[in-house]
Coordinates of C-alpha atoms in Angstrom, one line a residue:
Chain B
M1 CA 94.8 88.5 128.6
V2 CA 95.9 85.2 129.9
A3 CA 97.8 82.2 128.5
R4 CA 98.1 79.0 130.5
S5 CA 100.3 76.1 129.3
L6 CA 99.7 77.2 125.8
V7 CA 101.0 74.6 123.2
K8 CA 100.9 74.7 119.4
S9 CA 102.4 72.1 117.2
Y10 CA 102.5 71.7 113.5
G11 CA 102.9 68.0 112.8
E12 CA 106.1 67.1 114.5
R13 CA 107.3 70.5 115.0
V14 CA 106.4 72.2 118.3
A15 CA 106.2 75.9 117.7
V16 CA 105.0 76.9 121.1
D17 CA 105.8 74.6 123.9
G18 CA 103.8 75.4 127.0
I19 CA 103.9 79.1 127.7
D20 CA 102.2 81.1 130.5
F21 CA 101.9 84.8 130.5
E22 CA 99.4 87.6 131.6
V23 CA 99.0 91.0 130.1
E24 CA 97.6 93.8 132.1
P25 CA 95.1 96.3 130.3
A26 CA 96.7 99.5 129.0
T27 CA 100.2 98.3 129.0
C28 CA 102.7 97.3 126.4
F29 CA 103.8 93.7 126.6
G30 CA 106.7 92.4 124.4
F31 CA 107.7 89.1 122.9
L32 CA 111.4 88.8 122.2
G33 CA 113.2 86.1 120.7
P34 CA 115.2 84.9 117.6
N35 CA 113.4 83.8 114.4
G36 CA 111.5 80.6 115.0
A37 CA 111.2 81.1 118.8
G38 CA 107.3 80.8 118.4
K39 CA 106.5 84.6 118.7
T40 CA 104.5 84.8 115.6
T41 CA 102.6 81.6 116.2
T42 CA 101.6 82.9 119.7
M43 CA 100.4 86.2 118.0
K44 CA 98.5 84.3 115.4
M45 CA 96.7 82.2 118.0
I46 CA 95.8 85.5 119.7
Y47 CA 94.3 87.2 116.6
G48 CA 92.7 84.1 115.2
L49 CA 95.0 83.1 112.2
A50 CA 96.2 80.0 114.1
T51 CA 94.0 77.7 116.2
V52 CA 94.8 77.1 119.7
G53 CA 96.7 73.9 120.2
R54 CA 96.6 72.8 123.9
G55 CA 96.2 74.8 127.0
E56 CA 94.2 77.9 127.6
L57 CA 94.2 81.3 125.9
S58 CA 91.9 84.0 126.9
V59 CA 92.0 87.3 125.0
L60 CA 90.1 90.3 126.4
G61 CA 88.5 87.9 128.7
L62 CA 87.1 85.7 125.9
D63 CA 88.1 82.1 125.1
A64 CA 90.3 82.2 122.0
R65 CA 89.0 78.8 120.9
T66 CA 85.3 79.7 120.7
K67 CA 85.0 83.4 120.6
R68 CA 87.1 84.3 117.7
R69 CA 84.7 86.6 115.9
Q70 CA 84.1 88.6 119.1
I71 CA 87.8 88.8 119.9
K72 CA 88.7 89.9 116.4
S73 CA 86.1 92.7 116.4
R74 CA 87.8 94.3 119.4
L75 CA 91.4 93.7 118.3
G76 CA 93.7 95.6 115.9
V77 CA 96.3 93.6 114.0
V78 CA 99.6 94.7 112.4
P79 CA 101.0 91.7 110.8
Q80 CA 104.6 90.9 110.0
E81 CA 103.9 90.8 106.3
T82 CA 102.6 93.9 104.5
N83 CA 99.3 92.7 103.4
L84 CA 97.6 96.0 102.4
D85 CA 94.9 95.9 99.6
G86 CA 96.9 96.7 96.6
Q87 CA 94.0 97.1 94.4
V88 CA 92.4 100.0 96.1
T89 CA 93.8 103.5 97.3
V90 CA 95.2 104.4 100.7
L91 CA 91.9 105.8 101.9
E92 CA 89.9 102.9 100.6
N93 CA 92.1 100.5 102.5
L94 CA 90.8 102.0 105.6
L95 CA 87.3 102.3 104.4
V96 CA 87.2 98.7 103.3
Q97 CA 88.7 97.6 106.5
A98 CA 86.0 99.5 108.4
S99 CA 83.5 97.6 106.3
Y100 CA 84.8 94.3 107.4
F101 CA 83.9 95.5 111.0
G102 CA 80.4 96.6 109.9
I103 CA 81.2 100.3 110.7
E104 CA 78.8 102.6 109.0
R105 CA 80.1 104.5 106.0
Q106 CA 80.0 108.1 107.5
T107 CA 81.7 107.0 110.7
A108 CA 84.2 105.1 108.7
E109 CA 84.9 108.1 106.5
A110 CA 85.5 110.3 109.5
R111 CA 87.7 107.8 111.4
A112 CA 89.7 107.1 108.2
R113 CA 90.6 110.8 107.6
E114 CA 91.5 111.2 111.3
L115 CA 93.8 108.1 111.1
L116 CA 95.4 109.3 108.0
D117 CA 96.2 112.5 109.8
F118 CA 97.5 110.6 112.8
S119 CA 99.7 108.6 110.5
R120 CA 100.8 111.6 108.5
L121 CA 99.4 110.2 105.3
A122 CA 96.7 112.6 104.7
D123 CA 98.2 113.9 101.5
R124 CA 98.5 110.4 100.1
S125 CA 95.0 109.4 100.6
A126 CA 94.0 109.0 96.9
E127 CA 97.3 107.2 96.0
Q128 CA 97.8 103.6 95.1
I129 CA 99.7 101.4 97.7
T130 CA 102.5 100.8 95.3
S131 CA 103.5 104.4 95.4
L132 CA 104.1 104.4 99.1
S133 CA 107.6 103.9 100.8
G134 CA 108.2 101.0 103.3
G135 CA 107.7 103.3 106.1
M136 CA 104.4 104.8 104.8
K137 CA 103.1 101.2 104.3
R138 CA 103.8 100.4 108.0
R139 CA 102.2 103.6 109.1
L140 CA 99.2 102.7 107.0
L141 CA 99.2 99.1 108.5
V142 CA 99.0 100.7 111.9
A143 CA 96.3 103.1 110.9
R144 CA 94.4 100.1 109.4
A145 CA 94.6 98.3 112.8
L146 CA 93.0 101.2 114.5
V147 CA 90.0 101.6 112.3
N148 CA 87.7 99.6 114.7
E149 CA 89.0 101.5 117.8
P150 CA 90.5 98.4 119.2
E151 CA 91.0 97.8 122.9
M152 CA 94.1 95.8 122.2
V153 CA 96.6 96.0 119.2
V154 CA 98.8 93.1 118.3
L155 CA 101.9 94.1 116.4
D156 CA 104.2 91.4 114.9
E157 CA 107.5 92.9 114.2
P158 CA 106.1 96.4 113.4
T159 CA 109.3 98.1 112.4
T160 CA 111.4 95.4 110.8
G161 CA 113.0 96.6 107.7
L162 CA 112.4 100.3 108.3
D163 CA 115.0 103.0 108.4
P164 CA 115.6 104.8 111.8
Q165 CA 113.4 107.8 111.0
A166 CA 110.4 105.6 109.9
R167 CA 111.0 103.4 113.0
L168 CA 110.9 106.4 115.3
A169 CA 107.6 107.5 113.6
V170 CA 106.0 104.2 114.3
W171 CA 107.3 104.2 117.9
R172 CA 105.8 107.7 118.5
S173 CA 102.4 106.5 117.2
L174 CA 102.6 103.4 119.5
E175 CA 103.4 105.5 122.5
T176 CA 100.4 107.8 121.7
L177 CA 98.2 104.7 121.7
K178 CA 99.5 103.5 125.0
R179 CA 98.8 106.8 126.5
R180 CA 95.3 106.6 125.3
G181 CA 94.9 103.3 127.2
V182 CA 95.2 100.8 124.4
T183 CA 96.8 97.6 125.3
L184 CA 99.9 96.8 123.1
L185 CA 101.2 93.3 122.4
L186 CA 104.3 93.4 120.4
T187 CA 107.0 91.0 118.9
T188 CA 110.4 92.2 118.0
H189 CA 113.9 91.3 117.7
Y190 CA 115.1 94.9 118.2
M191 CA 116.1 95.2 121.9
E192 CA 116.0 98.9 121.7
E193 CA 112.4 98.8 120.5
A194 CA 111.4 96.5 123.4
A195 CA 113.3 98.6 126.0
R196 CA 111.6 101.8 124.7
L197 CA 108.0 100.5 124.4
C198 CA 107.5 97.6 126.7
D199 CA 106.4 97.7 130.3
R200 CA 106.9 94.0 130.6
L201 CA 108.3 91.5 128.2
V202 CA 109.1 87.8 127.8
I203 CA 112.0 86.4 126.0
M204 CA 111.2 83.3 124.0
D205 CA 113.5 80.6 122.7
E206 CA 112.5 77.4 120.9
G207 CA 108.9 77.7 121.9
S208 CA 109.4 78.4 125.6
I209 CA 109.6 81.6 127.7
V210 CA 113.2 81.8 129.1
A211 CA 112.7 85.0 131.1
E212 CA 110.1 87.5 132.0
G213 CA 110.0 91.0 133.6
E214 CA 110.5 94.6 133.2
P215 CA 113.2 95.5 130.6
G216 CA 115.4 97.3 133.2
A217 CA 115.1 94.5 135.8
L218 CA 115.8 91.9 133.2
V219 CA 119.1 93.6 132.3
R220 CA 120.1 94.0 136.0
E221 CA 119.1 90.4 136.8
H222 CA 120.8 88.5 133.9
V223 CA 123.7 90.8 133.0
G224 CA 124.4 93.5 135.4
R225 CA 125.1 97.2 134.8
E226 CA 127.9 97.4 132.3
V227 CA 129.7 95.4 129.7
L228 CA 133.3 95.3 128.5
E229 CA 133.4 93.9 125.1
L230 CA 137.0 92.7 124.2
R231 CA 138.4 91.6 120.9
V232 CA 141.3 89.5 122.1
S233 CA 144.4 88.7 119.9
D234 CA 145.2 85.2 118.9
E235 CA 148.1 84.8 121.3
C236 CA 145.8 85.8 124.3
D237 CA 144.4 83.0 126.4
A238 CA 140.8 84.3 127.0
E239 CA 140.0 81.6 129.6
E240 CA 143.0 82.7 131.6
L241 CA 142.1 86.4 131.3
V242 CA 138.7 85.7 132.6
A243 CA 140.2 83.8 135.6
S244 CA 142.5 86.6 136.3
V245 CA 139.8 89.2 136.8
D246 CA 137.2 86.7 138.1
G247 CA 136.6 88.5 141.4
R248 CA 135.4 91.6 139.6
L249 CA 132.9 89.8 137.2
E250 CA 129.2 89.3 137.3
G251 CA 129.4 86.9 134.4
H252 CA 131.0 86.4 131.0
D253 CA 130.3 85.1 127.5
F254 CA 132.5 84.0 124.6
T255 CA 131.2 84.8 121.2
E256 CA 132.8 83.9 117.9
D257 CA 135.0 86.8 117.8
A258 CA 134.7 88.6 121.2
L259 CA 134.7 88.3 124.9
M260 CA 131.9 89.7 126.8
L261 CA 132.6 90.7 130.5
Y262 CA 129.8 91.8 132.7
A263 CA 130.7 94.0 135.7
P264 CA 129.3 96.8 137.9
D265 CA 132.0 99.2 136.5
A266 CA 133.5 98.1 133.2
E267 CA 135.9 101.0 132.9
E268 CA 137.5 99.9 136.2
L269 CA 137.6 96.4 135.0
L270 CA 139.4 97.4 131.8
E271 CA 142.1 99.1 133.9
A272 CA 142.5 96.1 136.1
I273 CA 143.4 93.7 133.1
D274 CA 147.0 93.0 132.6
H275 CA 147.3 94.1 129.0
E276 CA 150.9 92.9 128.8
R277 CA 149.9 89.3 129.3
Y278 CA 146.6 89.5 127.6
P279 CA 146.8 91.7 124.6
T280 CA 143.5 92.8 123.0
E281 CA 142.7 94.3 119.7
S282 CA 140.0 96.5 120.9
A283 CA 138.0 97.2 123.9
L284 CA 134.5 98.8 124.2
V285 CA 132.9 99.9 127.5
R286 CA 129.2 100.2 127.4
R287 CA 126.0 100.0 129.4
A288 CA 124.3 96.5 129.5
T289 CA 121.3 96.3 127.3
L290 CA 118.5 93.9 126.6
E291 CA 120.5 92.7 123.8
D292 CA 122.9 91.2 126.2
V293 CA 120.1 89.5 128.1
F294 CA 118.7 88.2 124.8
L295 CA 122.0 86.9 123.7
R296 CA 122.9 85.4 127.1
L297 CA 119.7 83.5 127.3
T298 CA 119.2 82.5 123.7
G299 CA 122.8 81.8 122.6
R300 CA 125.0 83.8 120.4
S301 CA 125.2 81.6 117.3
L302 CA 123.1 82.2 114.3
R303 CA 119.8 80.4 114.2
E304 CA 118.2 78.5 111.3
Chain A
M1 CA 78.5 73.1 111.2
T2 CA 79.1 76.6 112.7
D3 CA 82.4 76.8 111.0
V4 CA 81.0 75.9 107.6
L5 CA 77.8 78.0 107.4
P6 CA 78.6 81.5 106.4
S7 CA 77.3 84.6 108.0
P8 CA 75.5 86.6 105.2
R9 CA 76.3 89.9 106.8
H10 CA 80.1 89.2 106.8
A11 CA 80.1 87.5 103.5
A12 CA 78.4 90.6 102.0
R13 CA 81.3 92.8 103.2
V14 CA 83.7 90.6 101.0
V15 CA 81.4 91.0 98.1
G16 CA 81.5 94.7 98.7
R17 CA 85.3 94.9 98.6
N18 CA 85.5 92.8 95.3
A19 CA 82.7 94.9 93.7
L20 CA 84.7 98.1 94.6
V21 CA 87.7 96.6 92.9
F22 CA 85.8 95.5 89.8
S23 CA 84.2 99.0 89.6
K24 CA 87.7 100.4 89.2
L25 CA 89.0 97.9 86.8
W26 CA 86.3 97.1 84.4
K27 CA 86.8 100.0 82.0
G28 CA 90.4 99.2 81.6
A29 CA 91.8 95.8 82.2
L30 CA 88.6 93.8 82.0
L31 CA 87.0 95.3 78.9
P32 CA 88.5 92.7 76.4
Q33 CA 86.8 89.9 78.3
F34 CA 83.5 91.4 77.2
L35 CA 84.6 91.0 73.5
D36 CA 85.7 87.4 73.8
P37 CA 82.2 85.8 73.1
L38 CA 81.5 88.3 70.4
F39 CA 84.5 87.0 68.5
Y40 CA 83.2 83.5 68.7
L41 CA 79.8 84.7 67.5
L42 CA 81.3 86.5 64.6
A43 CA 83.7 83.7 63.5
L44 CA 81.4 80.7 64.0
G45 CA 78.0 82.1 63.8
F46 CA 78.5 84.6 61.0
G47 CA 81.5 82.9 59.4
L48 CA 81.0 79.1 59.7
G49 CA 77.2 79.7 60.2
T50 CA 76.9 80.8 56.6
Y51 CA 77.8 77.3 55.5
V52 CA 76.1 75.5 58.4
A53 CA 72.8 77.1 57.8
T54 CA 70.6 75.2 60.3
I55 CA 70.9 72.7 63.1
N56 CA 67.7 70.6 63.6
G57 CA 65.9 73.2 61.7
Q58 CA 67.2 76.1 63.9
D59 CA 69.3 78.8 62.4
Y60 CA 72.9 78.1 63.5
R61 CA 73.3 81.6 64.9
D62 CA 70.3 81.2 67.0
F63 CA 71.6 77.8 68.1
L64 CA 75.1 79.2 69.0
A65 CA 74.3 82.6 70.7
P66 CA 72.6 81.3 74.0
G67 CA 75.4 78.9 74.5
L68 CA 78.0 81.7 74.3
I69 CA 76.0 83.6 77.0
A70 CA 76.5 80.6 79.3
S71 CA 80.2 80.3 78.4
A72 CA 80.9 84.0 79.0
A73 CA 79.7 83.5 82.6
M74 CA 81.9 80.4 82.8
W75 CA 85.0 82.1 81.6
S76 CA 84.4 84.9 84.1
A77 CA 84.0 82.5 87.0
A78 CA 87.0 80.5 85.9
F79 CA 89.3 83.5 86.0
E80 CA 87.9 85.1 89.0
C81 CA 88.1 82.0 91.2
T82 CA 91.5 80.9 89.9
Y83 CA 94.1 83.6 89.3
N84 CA 92.3 86.4 91.2
V85 CA 91.6 84.4 94.3
Y86 CA 95.0 82.8 94.2
F87 CA 96.8 86.1 94.1
R88 CA 94.7 87.5 97.0
M89 CA 95.2 84.3 99.0
N90 CA 98.9 83.5 98.4
E91 CA 100.6 86.4 96.7
T92 CA 99.3 89.6 98.3
R93 CA 98.3 87.7 101.4
L94 CA 95.2 89.9 101.5
Y95 CA 93.1 87.0 103.0
D96 CA 95.4 87.1 106.1
A97 CA 94.3 90.7 106.6
I98 CA 90.6 89.9 106.1
L99 CA 90.7 86.9 108.3
A100 CA 92.1 89.0 111.2
T101 CA 88.8 91.1 111.2
P102 CA 85.5 89.6 112.2
V103 CA 85.2 87.9 108.8
E104 CA 85.8 84.1 109.1
V105 CA 86.9 81.7 106.4
Q106 CA 83.4 80.5 105.5
D107 CA 82.3 84.2 105.1
L108 CA 85.3 84.9 103.0
V109 CA 84.7 81.9 100.6
A110 CA 81.0 82.6 100.4
G111 CA 81.6 86.2 99.7
D112 CA 84.1 85.5 97.0
L113 CA 81.8 83.0 95.4
T114 CA 78.8 85.3 95.6
W115 CA 80.9 88.0 93.9
S116 CA 82.1 85.7 91.3
A117 CA 78.5 84.7 90.4
I118 CA 77.6 88.3 90.2
R119 CA 80.5 89.0 88.0
S120 CA 79.6 86.1 85.8
T121 CA 76.1 87.5 85.5
I122 CA 77.4 90.8 84.4
Y123 CA 79.3 89.2 81.6
G124 CA 76.6 86.8 80.7
T125 CA 74.0 89.6 80.7
V126 CA 76.0 92.1 78.7
F127 CA 76.3 89.3 76.0
L128 CA 72.7 88.5 76.3
V129 CA 72.0 92.2 75.4
V130 CA 74.5 92.0 72.5
V131 CA 72.9 88.9 71.0
T132 CA 69.4 90.2 71.5
A133 CA 70.5 93.3 69.5
F134 CA 71.7 90.9 66.8
G135 CA 68.1 89.5 66.7
L136 CA 69.2 86.0 67.9
I137 CA 66.8 85.8 70.9
H138 CA 63.2 84.6 70.2
S139 CA 61.6 84.2 73.5
P140 CA 60.5 86.8 76.1
W141 CA 61.5 84.1 78.6
A142 CA 65.0 85.3 78.1
I143 CA 64.4 88.1 80.4
L144 CA 64.6 85.6 83.2
L145 CA 67.9 84.4 82.1
P146 CA 70.2 86.5 84.3
P147 CA 69.5 84.7 87.7
L148 CA 69.9 81.4 85.9
V149 CA 73.3 82.6 84.4
A150 CA 74.2 83.5 88.1
L151 CA 73.5 79.9 89.1
G152 CA 75.8 78.5 86.3
G153 CA 78.4 81.1 87.3
L154 CA 78.2 80.2 90.9
C155 CA 78.6 76.4 90.2
M156 CA 81.6 77.1 88.0
S157 CA 83.0 79.4 90.8
V158 CA 82.8 76.8 93.4
I159 CA 84.5 74.3 91.3
A160 CA 87.4 76.7 90.3
Y161 CA 87.6 77.9 94.0
T162 CA 88.0 74.3 95.1
F163 CA 90.9 73.7 92.6
T164 CA 92.6 77.0 93.8
A165 CA 92.3 76.1 97.4
L166 CA 93.9 72.7 96.8
I167 CA 96.8 73.4 94.5
P168 CA 100.2 74.1 96.0
R169 CA 101.5 76.1 92.9
I170 CA 100.1 78.5 90.5
D171 CA 101.6 76.6 87.4
L172 CA 99.0 73.8 88.0
Y173 CA 96.4 76.0 86.4
S174 CA 97.6 74.9 83.0
Y175 CA 95.9 71.5 83.9
F176 CA 92.7 73.3 85.0
F177 CA 92.3 75.4 81.9
T178 CA 93.7 73.0 79.3
L179 CA 92.2 69.8 80.5
G180 CA 89.1 71.2 82.2
I181 CA 87.8 74.5 81.0
T182 CA 88.8 74.4 77.4
P183 CA 87.4 70.9 76.7
M184 CA 84.3 71.8 78.6
F185 CA 83.9 75.0 76.4
L186 CA 84.2 73.0 73.2
F187 CA 82.2 69.8 74.1
S188 CA 79.3 71.1 76.2
G189 CA 76.9 71.5 73.4
I190 CA 77.6 75.2 72.6
F191 CA 78.9 74.6 69.1
F192 CA 77.2 71.4 68.0
P193 CA 74.3 69.3 69.4
F194 CA 74.6 65.8 70.7
D195 CA 71.9 64.2 68.6
E196 CA 74.2 62.5 66.0
L197 CA 77.0 61.7 68.4
P198 CA 77.5 58.4 70.2
G199 CA 75.5 58.4 73.5
F200 CA 78.6 58.6 75.8
A201 CA 79.4 62.1 74.6
E202 CA 76.3 63.6 76.1
V203 CA 76.8 61.4 79.3
I204 CA 80.1 62.9 79.8
A205 CA 78.9 66.4 79.1
W206 CA 76.0 65.8 81.7
F207 CA 78.7 65.7 84.4
T208 CA 80.0 69.3 83.5
P209 CA 78.2 72.5 84.8
L210 CA 78.5 74.2 81.6
Y211 CA 76.3 71.6 79.8
H212 CA 73.5 72.4 82.2
S213 CA 74.1 76.2 81.8
V214 CA 74.0 76.0 78.0
E215 CA 70.8 73.8 78.1
I216 CA 69.1 76.4 80.3
S217 CA 70.3 79.3 78.3
R218 CA 69.1 77.8 75.0
A219 CA 65.8 76.9 76.5
M220 CA 65.2 80.3 77.8
A221 CA 66.1 81.8 74.4
T222 CA 63.6 79.8 72.5
G223 CA 60.9 79.0 75.1
P224 CA 61.7 76.8 78.1
G225 CA 60.4 73.4 79.2
P226 CA 60.4 71.8 82.6
M227 CA 63.8 70.5 82.0
V228 CA 65.2 73.9 82.9
L229 CA 64.3 73.1 86.5
V230 CA 66.3 69.8 86.3
H231 CA 69.3 71.5 85.0
A232 CA 69.0 74.3 87.7
A233 CA 68.7 71.7 90.4
W234 CA 71.9 70.0 89.2
L235 CA 73.8 73.3 89.5
I236 CA 72.4 74.1 92.9
A237 CA 73.1 70.5 94.1
V238 CA 76.6 70.5 93.0
T239 CA 77.3 73.9 94.4
A240 CA 75.9 73.1 97.8
A241 CA 77.7 69.8 98.0
L242 CA 81.0 71.2 97.0
F243 CA 81.0 74.4 99.1
V244 CA 82.4 72.8 102.2
V245 CA 85.6 71.5 100.3
P246 CA 87.2 75.1 99.6
V247 CA 86.1 76.2 103.1
R248 CA 88.0 73.4 104.7
A249 CA 90.9 73.7 102.4
V250 CA 91.3 77.4 102.8
R251 CA 91.0 77.1 106.5
R252 CA 93.7 74.5 106.5
R253 CA 95.9 76.7 104.5
L254 CA 95.4 80.0 106.2
V255 CA 94.2 79.2 109.8
A256 CA 96.3 76.2 110.6

């Protein structure tokens, strides 16, 4: 899949502002970014629920402008909103989905049973959608996206709103898919999720791509190895504190209530700080994560 | 044009989904709707009809019954292509899911309309059987009525679908029903003929689909003339002309 100078505007508002990316088959590619960064719009252009504005978008080697039906027949989609068919049962959701793809009834039936097993929903097959928990609905959405044995699955925030167990279950099924050679395209704002699943990812902000790479490389490149997170007291001059240890730092950020110091060895950095002169309320030493990259690149203040 | 002309194969899959849901619901939630026209027949045909014995020499019940077949179809189409479609499109967002499959907007709209026409025909035909049992149908031509009921249902469906595709909020249906459907039901010649009324009454009615459905229905119940073809042509023409409007509107709404 290739996007070149892809632009999408809604009236005055530019949702996607000239992005380029390429996705290799059988890999997991992630789109990270705050709400309103243009991730969902990009996904929708890929799976045909938004028209391509300007630029080029080729999905599975087909032009997304003109070959929508062909693309969609080879794609699986897990949308951000749960839009299961509430008027039919769990099993029928899969059978009806199969019918949209023109899959013959017997094949559909067998595949649906198999997918319910895969999603651990077999014992729920005759139930109504309303009786499912949030995690089960998500698993069913994933199962639904697989009915047509897609070559690529597009997932828009597949685990938003799930508890940790349910999230883990979704992750496991996505990892299984990846092993089977299915290309995954995923948006998320959970850094953990991106780090675990994605081979490559882009970080989007205000319609543009601000960074691209492998999760680990991105962390090393933009943040470093470790982070010392300090909550400084009111009487402490944070600017001066930063200046006093400047030689040891790979970078720093001020947030509303904390000071982030990036260094190869955060423990050592903590010891090097003159705590008499610069009193702190709390200090946390941790490994740098994608979250730090994300926040460094997209800013720490709340959006919207 | 390719984004307006539906693929019959894909539209049929949408029909299949809607038929599946109907097959689950009709015994429960939808049963009362079958009784609706029966109450009008009893109250007006057998109640009021006892005093208004004949209209233009025709027994009032015989006059009334065919019109109610047409209105049964109209009500079915009006509900299916308003609230039902609105919920699938805007509340449960089911259409987002369908449009992410090989089904395109024009197939979806065509499938929904076809289904709504079928559903109208079910309601109309059930009532045709009922009034035949009451002995109110006097021509064997009535056996050809169901496909013509479908035509009326389809035309009504495309009008309701157009309204649904264009309104921003669900509460605007009160305009559709109170200012559109109810007056049409009352003034399309189901309950009284236009002969003694000022000319403009029938002219206005001529512009409504129900008027033509009622005329077809009454003609088939007593023995049709060539005018049936004119009314049928009216329904086909309006349906064909209007189809593109909901297709464009739904696309604007869901595939912006």
